[in-house]
Amino acid sequence: FQAASEGLLEGCSALLQTRRDFAVFFLRTTPCRRQVQKLTLNVLADQGVTMDLKVHALELLVTPMLAATFADPRLRNADVVDGDIVAHLMRTALDVAALPRYSEALRIELLKLATLLIEHLGRELVEHRKELIKFAWNHLKSDDSTSKQWAYINVCRFIEVYETPPKIILQVYVALLRTFQPESRELVRAALDVLVPALPKRLPAHD
């Protein structure tokens, strides 16, 4: 079964290299989208699968598929990403104990996926808040600029969706304002675009 899962995702990955719209136009049915997520989670947990395939499965298939799902008002988000899938994701892919096995590229794709899920499935993920913030927080001191800034975007989305201690919010805000690397400017702006509108509802008036 695992070999079949890997083979299917390899085929999808090859197609997606030339057809970026595949995830939107081919994976139209809810059962199909759910099955792709399950196959991907199995592949992410398999240490025998190459990092490149794992990265491509998220970057070219799962994340764009879910983004299209969440943008479709005819679909219920929780029907596509149910409690079992969320639990599997948290138990395997977003487990901080697995981080030493991940490439930097895979960490970035997982941060992007987690950010998307927090934005659109906040209620469904509420019991996993500690694991989510722990996963992102581990990347805030990363030596890789892209990984670090995607972690900030993730944390800012977390703050926008969930109650967060004011001390943490101010720490994140100040850190973003102090970021000066030119290559990080676009991602820093994206993080601030999420965080700043959330400040009035998350910080006491005197802060």
PDB file of C-alpha atoms in Angstrom:
ATOM      1  CA  PHE A   1       0.000   0.000   0.000  1.00  0.00           C
ATOM      2  CA  GLN A   2       2.803   2.384   0.907  1.00  0.00           C
ATOM      3  CA  ALA A   3       4.560   1.790  -2.410  1.00  0.00           C
ATOM      4  CA  ALA A   4       1.311   2.432  -4.267  1.00  0.00           C
ATOM      5  CA  SER A   5       0.810   5.669  -2.328  1.00  0.00           C
ATOM      6  CA  GLU A   6       4.309   6.832  -3.174  1.00  0.00           C
ATOM      7  CA  GLY A   7       3.854   5.894  -6.834  1.00  0.00           C
ATOM      8  CA  LEU A   8       0.581   7.801  -7.078  1.00  0.00           C
ATOM      9  CA  LEU A   9       2.067  10.930  -5.557  1.00  0.00           C
ATOM     10  CA  GLU A  10       5.145  10.690  -7.786  1.00  0.00           C
ATOM     11  CA  GLY A  11       2.865  10.586 -10.817  1.00  0.00           C
ATOM     12  CA  CYS A  12       0.856  13.544  -9.566  1.00  0.00           C
ATOM     13  CA  SER A  13       4.047  15.445  -8.789  1.00  0.00           C
ATOM     14  CA  ALA A  14       5.379  14.902 -12.308  1.00  0.00           C
ATOM     15  CA  LEU A  15       2.122  16.137 -13.819  1.00  0.00           C
ATOM     16  CA  LEU A  16       1.998  19.141 -11.534  1.00  0.00           C
ATOM     17  CA  GLN A  17       5.428  20.276 -12.684  1.00  0.00           C
ATOM     18  CA  THR A  18       3.779  21.262 -15.970  1.00  0.00           C
ATOM     19  CA  ARG A  19       0.117  21.661 -14.964  1.00  0.00           C
ATOM     20  CA  ARG A  20      -0.217  23.756 -11.815  1.00  0.00           C
ATOM     21  CA  ASP A  21      -4.017  23.809 -12.183  1.00  0.00           C
ATOM     22  CA  PHE A  22      -4.261  20.038 -11.740  1.00  0.00           C
ATOM     23  CA  ALA A  23      -5.132  20.181  -8.055  1.00  0.00           C
ATOM     24  CA  VAL A  24      -7.993  22.586  -8.708  1.00  0.00           C
ATOM     25  CA  PHE A  25      -9.553  21.013 -11.788  1.00  0.00           C
ATOM     26  CA  PHE A  26      -8.897  17.302 -11.345  1.00  0.00           C
ATOM     27  CA  LEU A  27      -9.370  16.780  -7.615  1.00  0.00           C
ATOM     28  CA  ARG A  28     -12.936  18.057  -7.606  1.00  0.00           C
ATOM     29  CA  THR A  29     -14.729  15.576  -5.372  1.00  0.00           C
ATOM     30  CA  THR A  30     -14.558  15.617  -1.593  1.00  0.00           C
ATOM     31  CA  PRO A  31     -13.724  11.876  -1.295  1.00  0.00           C
ATOM     32  CA  CYS A  32     -10.847  12.300  -3.742  1.00  0.00           C
ATOM     33  CA  ARG A  33      -9.453  15.273  -1.839  1.00  0.00           C
ATOM     34  CA  ARG A  34      -9.694  13.398   1.436  1.00  0.00           C
ATOM     35  CA  GLN A  35      -7.930  10.381  -0.047  1.00  0.00           C
ATOM     36  CA  VAL A  36      -5.080  12.512  -1.395  1.00  0.00           C
ATOM     37  CA  GLN A  37      -4.560  13.990   2.073  1.00  0.00           C
ATOM     38  CA  LYS A  38      -4.436  10.542   3.660  1.00  0.00           C
ATOM     39  CA  LEU A  39      -1.969   9.270   1.076  1.00  0.00           C
ATOM     40  CA  THR A  40       0.208  12.326   1.573  1.00  0.00           C
ATOM     41  CA  LEU A  41       0.216  11.950   5.350  1.00  0.00           C
ATOM     42  CA  ASN A  42       1.309   8.324   4.959  1.00  0.00           C
ATOM     43  CA  VAL A  43       4.119   9.389   2.649  1.00  0.00           C
ATOM     44  CA  LEU A  44       5.210  12.191   5.021  1.00  0.00           C
ATOM     45  CA  ALA A  45       5.499   9.660   7.835  1.00  0.00           C
ATOM     46  CA  ASP A  46       7.558   7.219   5.732  1.00  0.00           C
ATOM     47  CA  GLN A  47      11.273   7.850   6.276  1.00  0.00           C
ATOM     48  CA  GLY A  48      12.054   5.865   3.138  1.00  0.00           C
ATOM     49  CA  VAL A  49      10.391   8.454   0.875  1.00  0.00           C
ATOM     50  CA  THR A  50      12.597  11.199  -0.577  1.00  0.00           C
ATOM     51  CA  MET A  51      12.344  14.722   0.806  1.00  0.00           C
ATOM     52  CA  ASP A  52      11.795  16.067  -2.716  1.00  0.00           C
ATOM     53  CA  LEU A  53       8.650  13.971  -3.147  1.00  0.00           C
ATOM     54  CA  LYS A  54       7.323  15.072   0.228  1.00  0.00           C
ATOM     55  CA  VAL A  55       7.960  18.718  -0.619  1.00  0.00           C
ATOM     56  CA  HIS A  56       6.308  18.392  -4.054  1.00  0.00           C
ATOM     57  CA  ALA A  57       3.298  16.584  -2.587  1.00  0.00           C
ATOM     58  CA  LEU A  58       2.640  19.536  -0.291  1.00  0.00           C
ATOM     59  CA  GLU A  59       3.727  22.399  -2.542  1.00  0.00           C
ATOM     60  CA  LEU A  60       2.074  21.245  -5.771  1.00  0.00           C
ATOM     61  CA  LEU A  61      -0.803  19.099  -4.605  1.00  0.00           C
ATOM     62  CA  VAL A  62      -2.134  19.278  -1.058  1.00  0.00           C
ATOM     63  CA  THR A  63      -1.737  22.971  -0.221  1.00  0.00           C
ATOM     64  CA  PRO A  64      -3.176  24.317  -3.520  1.00  0.00           C
ATOM     65  CA  MET A  65      -5.950  21.723  -3.342  1.00  0.00           C
ATOM     66  CA  LEU A  66      -6.918  22.857   0.151  1.00  0.00           C
ATOM     67  CA  ALA A  67      -6.633  26.537  -0.775  1.00  0.00           C
ATOM     68  CA  ALA A  68      -9.100  25.909  -3.613  1.00  0.00           C
ATOM     69  CA  THR A  69     -11.356  23.986  -1.228  1.00  0.00           C
ATOM     70  CA  PHE A  70     -11.420  26.765   1.338  1.00  0.00           C
ATOM     71  CA  ALA A  71     -12.153  29.336  -1.375  1.00  0.00           C
ATOM     72  CA  ASP A  72     -15.189  27.382  -2.601  1.00  0.00           C
ATOM     73  CA  PRO A  73     -18.324  28.478  -0.698  1.00  0.00           C
ATOM     74  CA  ARG A  74     -20.152  25.328  -1.829  1.00  0.00           C
ATOM     75  CA  LEU A  75     -17.856  23.120   0.255  1.00  0.00           C
ATOM     76  CA  ARG A  76     -17.744  22.680   4.014  1.00  0.00           C
ATOM     77  CA  ASN A  77     -14.123  22.840   5.098  1.00  0.00           C
ATOM     78  CA  ALA A  78     -14.610  20.250   7.825  1.00  0.00           C
ATOM     79  CA  ASP A  79     -15.970  17.757   5.288  1.00  0.00           C
ATOM     80  CA  VAL A  80     -12.663  17.815   3.423  1.00  0.00           C
ATOM     81  CA  VAL A  81     -10.362  18.044   6.449  1.00  0.00           C
ATOM     82  CA  ASP A  82     -12.107  16.110   9.198  1.00  0.00           C
ATOM     83  CA  GLY A  83     -11.047  15.330  12.754  1.00  0.00           C
ATOM     84  CA  ASP A  84      -9.246  12.115  11.803  1.00  0.00           C
ATOM     85  CA  ILE A  85      -7.114  13.890   9.203  1.00  0.00           C
ATOM     86  CA  VAL A  86      -6.316  16.721  11.624  1.00  0.00           C
ATOM     87  CA  ALA A  87      -5.298  14.247  14.342  1.00  0.00           C
ATOM     88  CA  HIS A  88      -3.124  12.315  11.879  1.00  0.00           C
ATOM     89  CA  LEU A  89      -1.479  15.551  10.724  1.00  0.00           C
ATOM     90  CA  MET A  90      -0.690  16.670  14.264  1.00  0.00           C
ATOM     91  CA  ARG A  91       0.522  13.229  15.321  1.00  0.00           C
ATOM     92  CA  THR A  92       2.929  12.790  12.425  1.00  0.00           C
ATOM     93  CA  ALA A  93       3.740  15.719  10.128  1.00  0.00           C
ATOM     94  CA  LEU A  94       3.523  18.528  12.725  1.00  0.00           C
ATOM     95  CA  ASP A  95       5.149  16.617  15.566  1.00  0.00           C
ATOM     96  CA  VAL A  96       8.182  18.617  16.718  1.00  0.00           C
ATOM     97  CA  ALA A  97       9.961  15.348  17.490  1.00  0.00           C
ATOM     98  CA  ALA A  98      10.113  14.736  13.730  1.00  0.00           C
ATOM     99  CA  LEU A  99      11.814  18.057  12.935  1.00  0.00           C
ATOM    100  CA  PRO A 100      15.395  16.701  12.921  1.00  0.00           C
ATOM    101  CA  ARG A 101      14.400  14.413  10.033  1.00  0.00           C
ATOM    102  CA  TYR A 102      12.977  17.232   7.897  1.00  0.00           C
ATOM    103  CA  SER A 103      14.765  19.202   5.209  1.00  0.00           C
ATOM    104  CA  GLU A 104      14.451  22.984   5.343  1.00  0.00           C
ATOM    105  CA  ALA A 105      12.228  22.928   2.248  1.00  0.00           C
ATOM    106  CA  LEU A 106       9.835  20.477   3.893  1.00  0.00           C
ATOM    107  CA  ARG A 107       9.690  22.567   7.062  1.00  0.00           C
ATOM    108  CA  ILE A 108       8.698  25.597   4.991  1.00  0.00           C
ATOM    109  CA  GLU A 109       5.928  23.706   3.185  1.00  0.00           C
ATOM    110  CA  LEU A 110       4.581  22.378   6.486  1.00  0.00           C
ATOM    111  CA  LEU A 111       4.570  25.897   7.927  1.00  0.00           C
ATOM    112  CA  LYS A 112       2.618  27.107   4.880  1.00  0.00           C
ATOM    113  CA  LEU A 113       0.132  24.259   5.237  1.00  0.00           C
ATOM    114  CA  ALA A 114      -0.309  24.813   8.973  1.00  0.00           C
ATOM    115  CA  THR A 115      -0.865  28.547   8.404  1.00  0.00           C
ATOM    116  CA  LEU A 116      -3.577  27.818   5.840  1.00  0.00           C
ATOM    117  CA  LEU A 117      -5.292  25.363   8.188  1.00  0.00           C
ATOM    118  CA  ILE A 118      -5.207  27.753  11.143  1.00  0.00           C
ATOM    119  CA  GLU A 119      -6.822  30.449   9.000  1.00  0.00           C
ATOM    120  CA  HIS A 120      -9.676  28.283   7.749  1.00  0.00           C
ATOM    121  CA  LEU A 121     -10.075  25.556  10.390  1.00  0.00           C
ATOM    122  CA  GLY A 122      -9.485  27.503  13.579  1.00  0.00           C
ATOM    123  CA  ARG A 123     -12.383  25.895  15.423  1.00  0.00           C
ATOM    124  CA  GLU A 124     -11.444  22.370  14.375  1.00  0.00           C
ATOM    125  CA  LEU A 125      -7.822  22.912  15.445  1.00  0.00           C
ATOM    126  CA  VAL A 126      -8.525  24.595  18.770  1.00  0.00           C
ATOM    127  CA  GLU A 127      -7.577  21.538  20.850  1.00  0.00           C
ATOM    128  CA  HIS A 128      -4.235  21.388  19.041  1.00  0.00           C
ATOM    129  CA  ARG A 129      -3.211  24.990  19.733  1.00  0.00           C
ATOM    130  CA  LYS A 130      -0.240  24.062  21.912  1.00  0.00           C
ATOM    131  CA  GLU A 131       1.197  21.708  19.305  1.00  0.00           C
ATOM    132  CA  LEU A 132       0.644  24.250  16.524  1.00  0.00           C
ATOM    133  CA  ILE A 133       2.380  27.132  18.282  1.00  0.00           C
ATOM    134  CA  LYS A 134       5.203  24.848  19.432  1.00  0.00           C
ATOM    135  CA  PHE A 135       5.831  23.709  15.859  1.00  0.00           C
ATOM    136  CA  ALA A 136       6.030  27.283  14.567  1.00  0.00           C
ATOM    137  CA  TRP A 137       7.971  28.645  17.542  1.00  0.00           C
ATOM    138  CA  ASN A 138      10.727  26.113  16.953  1.00  0.00           C
ATOM    139  CA  HIS A 139      11.445  27.854  13.637  1.00  0.00           C
ATOM    140  CA  LEU A 140      11.596  31.448  14.862  1.00  0.00           C
ATOM    141  CA  LYS A 141      15.317  31.103  15.580  1.00  0.00           C
ATOM    142  CA  SER A 142      16.066  29.235  12.375  1.00  0.00           C
ATOM    143  CA  ASP A 143      19.213  30.161  10.479  1.00  0.00           C
ATOM    144  CA  ASP A 144      17.200  29.882   7.274  1.00  0.00           C
ATOM    145  CA  SER A 145      15.568  33.245   6.565  1.00  0.00           C
ATOM    146  CA  THR A 146      12.628  31.847   4.589  1.00  0.00           C
ATOM    147  CA  SER A 147      11.801  29.237   7.209  1.00  0.00           C
ATOM    148  CA  LYS A 148      12.021  31.849   9.950  1.00  0.00           C
ATOM    149  CA  GLN A 149       9.740  34.329   8.203  1.00  0.00           C
ATOM    150  CA  TRP A 150       7.144  31.680   7.348  1.00  0.00           C
ATOM    151  CA  ALA A 151       7.168  30.791  11.035  1.00  0.00           C
ATOM    152  CA  TYR A 152       6.395  34.433  11.821  1.00  0.00           C
ATOM    153  CA  ILE A 153       3.521  34.415   9.331  1.00  0.00           C
ATOM    154  CA  ASN A 154       2.232  31.246  10.989  1.00  0.00           C
ATOM    155  CA  VAL A 155       2.476  32.737  14.479  1.00  0.00           C
ATOM    156  CA  CYS A 156       0.759  35.935  13.340  1.00  0.00           C
ATOM    157  CA  ARG A 157      -2.113  33.911  11.910  1.00  0.00           C
ATOM    158  CA  PHE A 158      -2.258  31.991  15.192  1.00  0.00           C
ATOM    159  CA  ILE A 159      -2.526  35.292  17.097  1.00  0.00           C
ATOM    160  CA  GLU A 160      -5.243  36.510  14.728  1.00  0.00           C
ATOM    161  CA  VAL A 161      -7.325  33.363  15.282  1.00  0.00           C
ATOM    162  CA  TYR A 162      -6.632  32.435  18.919  1.00  0.00           C
ATOM    163  CA  GLU A 163      -6.287  34.262  22.217  1.00  0.00           C
ATOM    164  CA  THR A 164      -2.584  34.802  22.882  1.00  0.00           C
ATOM    165  CA  PRO A 165      -0.742  36.364  25.865  1.00  0.00           C
ATOM    166  CA  PRO A 166      -0.040  40.063  25.175  1.00  0.00           C
ATOM    167  CA  LYS A 167       3.630  39.565  26.061  1.00  0.00           C
ATOM    168  CA  ILE A 168       4.000  37.051  23.203  1.00  0.00           C
ATOM    169  CA  ILE A 169       2.140  39.302  20.776  1.00  0.00           C
ATOM    170  CA  LEU A 170       4.386  42.276  21.520  1.00  0.00           C
ATOM    171  CA  GLN A 171       7.488  40.094  21.289  1.00  0.00           C
ATOM    172  CA  VAL A 172       6.473  38.958  17.800  1.00  0.00           C
ATOM    173  CA  TYR A 173       5.492  42.477  16.699  1.00  0.00           C
ATOM    174  CA  VAL A 174       8.785  44.019  17.814  1.00  0.00           C
ATOM    175  CA  ALA A 175      10.805  41.229  16.222  1.00  0.00           C
ATOM    176  CA  LEU A 176       9.093  41.804  12.889  1.00  0.00           C
ATOM    177  CA  LEU A 177       9.678  45.555  13.062  1.00  0.00           C
ATOM    178  CA  ARG A 178      13.371  44.921  13.706  1.00  0.00           C
ATOM    179  CA  THR A 179      13.794  42.607  10.731  1.00  0.00           C
ATOM    180  CA  PHE A 180      16.012  44.350   8.224  1.00  0.00           C
ATOM    181  CA  GLN A 181      17.156  41.716   5.708  1.00  0.00           C
ATOM    182  CA  PRO A 182      16.091  42.856   2.209  1.00  0.00           C
ATOM    183  CA  GLU A 183      15.330  39.276   1.153  1.00  0.00           C
ATOM    184  CA  SER A 184      12.821  38.977   4.014  1.00  0.00           C
ATOM    185  CA  ARG A 185      10.897  42.152   3.274  1.00  0.00           C
ATOM    186  CA  GLU A 186       8.001  40.572   1.397  1.00  0.00           C
ATOM    187  CA  LEU A 187       7.365  37.862   3.990  1.00  0.00           C
ATOM    188  CA  VAL A 188       7.707  40.333   6.863  1.00  0.00           C
ATOM    189  CA  ARG A 189       5.088  42.522   5.199  1.00  0.00           C
ATOM    190  CA  ALA A 190       2.811  39.497   4.824  1.00  0.00           C
ATOM    191  CA  ALA A 191       3.201  38.709   8.536  1.00  0.00           C
ATOM    192  CA  LEU A 192       2.478  42.303   9.555  1.00  0.00           C
ATOM    193  CA  ASP A 193      -0.549  42.405   7.256  1.00  0.00           C
ATOM    194  CA  VAL A 194      -1.989  39.569   9.335  1.00  0.00           C
ATOM    195  CA  LEU A 195      -0.855  40.774  12.755  1.00  0.00           C
ATOM    196  CA  VAL A 196      -1.530  44.511  12.729  1.00  0.00           C
ATOM    197  CA  PRO A 197      -5.314  44.312  12.118  1.00  0.00           C
ATOM    198  CA  ALA A 198      -5.541  41.782  14.969  1.00  0.00           C
ATOM    199  CA  LEU A 199      -3.763  43.969  17.535  1.00  0.00           C
ATOM    200  CA  PRO A 200      -6.823  45.992  18.675  1.00  0.00           C
ATOM    201  CA  LYS A 201      -8.757  42.844  19.607  1.00  0.00           C
ATOM    202  CA  ARG A 202      -5.788  40.986  21.123  1.00  0.00           C
ATOM    203  CA  LEU A 203      -4.061  43.695  23.171  1.00  0.00           C
ATOM    204  CA  PRO A 204      -5.480  45.629  26.134  1.00  0.00           C
ATOM    205  CA  ALA A 205      -6.054  49.289  25.328  1.00  0.00           C
ATOM    206  CA  HIS A 206      -3.117  50.509  27.443  1.00  0.00           C
ATOM    207  CA  ASP A 207      -0.670  48.312  25.445  1.00  0.00           C
TER     208      ASP A 207
END
